[in-house]
Amino acid sequence: MSRWKMLETWDRDLPGLADEQLVDRLCLAQQYERSASRSPGRNPKAR
């Protein structure tokens, strides 16, 4: 299963998760958000 597949089904899995798993999910979501916003675009030298 893909790492990001968990983010698509987070609401279904939420009631059965332990505290550590909730923290892991939050960290994974933050990492996904950071990596998505860091995209250089078409020309990284344009900045």
mmCIF file of C-alpha atoms in Angstrom:
data_model
loop_
_atom_site.group_PDB
_atom_site.id
_atom_site.type_symbol
_atom_site.label_atom_id
_atom_site.label_comp_id
_atom_site.label_asym_id
_atom_site.label_seq_id
_atom_site.Cartn_x
_atom_site.Cartn_y
_atom_site.Cartn_z
ATOM 1 C CA MET A 1 0.000 0.000 0.000
ATOM 2 C CA SER A 2 1.186 3.498 -0.759
ATOM 3 C CA ARG A 3 2.282 5.755 2.091
ATOM 4 C CA TRP A 4 -0.233 8.381 1.029
ATOM 5 C CA LYS A 5 -3.139 5.920 0.761
ATOM 6 C CA MET A 6 -3.610 6.278 4.518
ATOM 7 C CA LEU A 7 -4.385 9.968 4.080
ATOM 8 C CA GLU A 8 -7.279 9.198 1.755
ATOM 9 C CA THR A 9 -8.992 6.931 4.308
ATOM 10 C CA TRP A 10 -8.073 8.690 7.545
ATOM 11 C CA ASP A 11 -11.672 9.343 8.605
ATOM 12 C CA ARG A 12 -12.629 5.665 8.279
ATOM 13 C CA ASP A 13 -9.709 4.485 10.416
ATOM 14 C CA LEU A 14 -9.828 7.233 13.045
ATOM 15 C CA PRO A 15 -11.987 5.537 15.748
ATOM 16 C CA GLY A 16 -9.731 2.474 15.986
ATOM 17 C CA LEU A 17 -6.371 4.222 16.221
ATOM 18 C CA ALA A 18 -4.176 4.471 19.314
ATOM 19 C CA ASP A 19 -2.566 7.735 20.449
ATOM 20 C CA GLU A 20 0.791 6.888 18.857
ATOM 21 C CA GLN A 21 -0.899 6.092 15.568
ATOM 22 C CA LEU A 22 -2.756 9.411 15.623
ATOM 23 C CA VAL A 23 0.533 11.253 16.111
ATOM 24 C CA ASP A 24 2.087 9.256 13.258
ATOM 25 C CA ARG A 25 -0.826 10.131 10.985
ATOM 26 C CA LEU A 26 -0.465 13.817 11.847
ATOM 27 C CA CYS A 27 3.276 13.740 11.124
ATOM 28 C CA LEU A 28 2.665 11.974 7.824
ATOM 29 C CA ALA A 29 0.036 14.534 6.806
ATOM 30 C CA GLN A 30 2.371 17.418 7.677
ATOM 31 C CA GLN A 31 5.193 15.821 5.702
ATOM 32 C CA TYR A 32 2.879 15.349 2.725
ATOM 33 C CA GLU A 33 1.782 18.990 2.927
ATOM 34 C CA ARG A 34 5.390 20.237 3.077
ATOM 35 C CA SER A 35 6.517 18.098 0.150
ATOM 36 C CA ALA A 36 3.542 19.196 -1.948
ATOM 37 C CA SER A 37 4.255 22.887 -1.320
ATOM 38 C CA ARG A 38 7.970 22.581 -2.120
ATOM 39 C CA SER A 39 7.473 21.877 -5.786
ATOM 40 C CA PRO A 40 9.978 23.925 -7.829
ATOM 41 C CA GLY A 41 7.625 24.393 -10.753
ATOM 42 C CA ARG A 42 8.686 24.288 -14.363
ATOM 43 C CA ASN A 43 11.833 26.375 -14.039
ATOM 44 C CA PRO A 44 13.552 26.305 -10.642
ATOM 45 C CA LYS A 45 16.123 28.923 -11.765
ATOM 46 C CA ALA A 46 13.407 31.502 -12.420
ATOM 47 C CA ARG A 47 13.344 32.620 -8.786
#
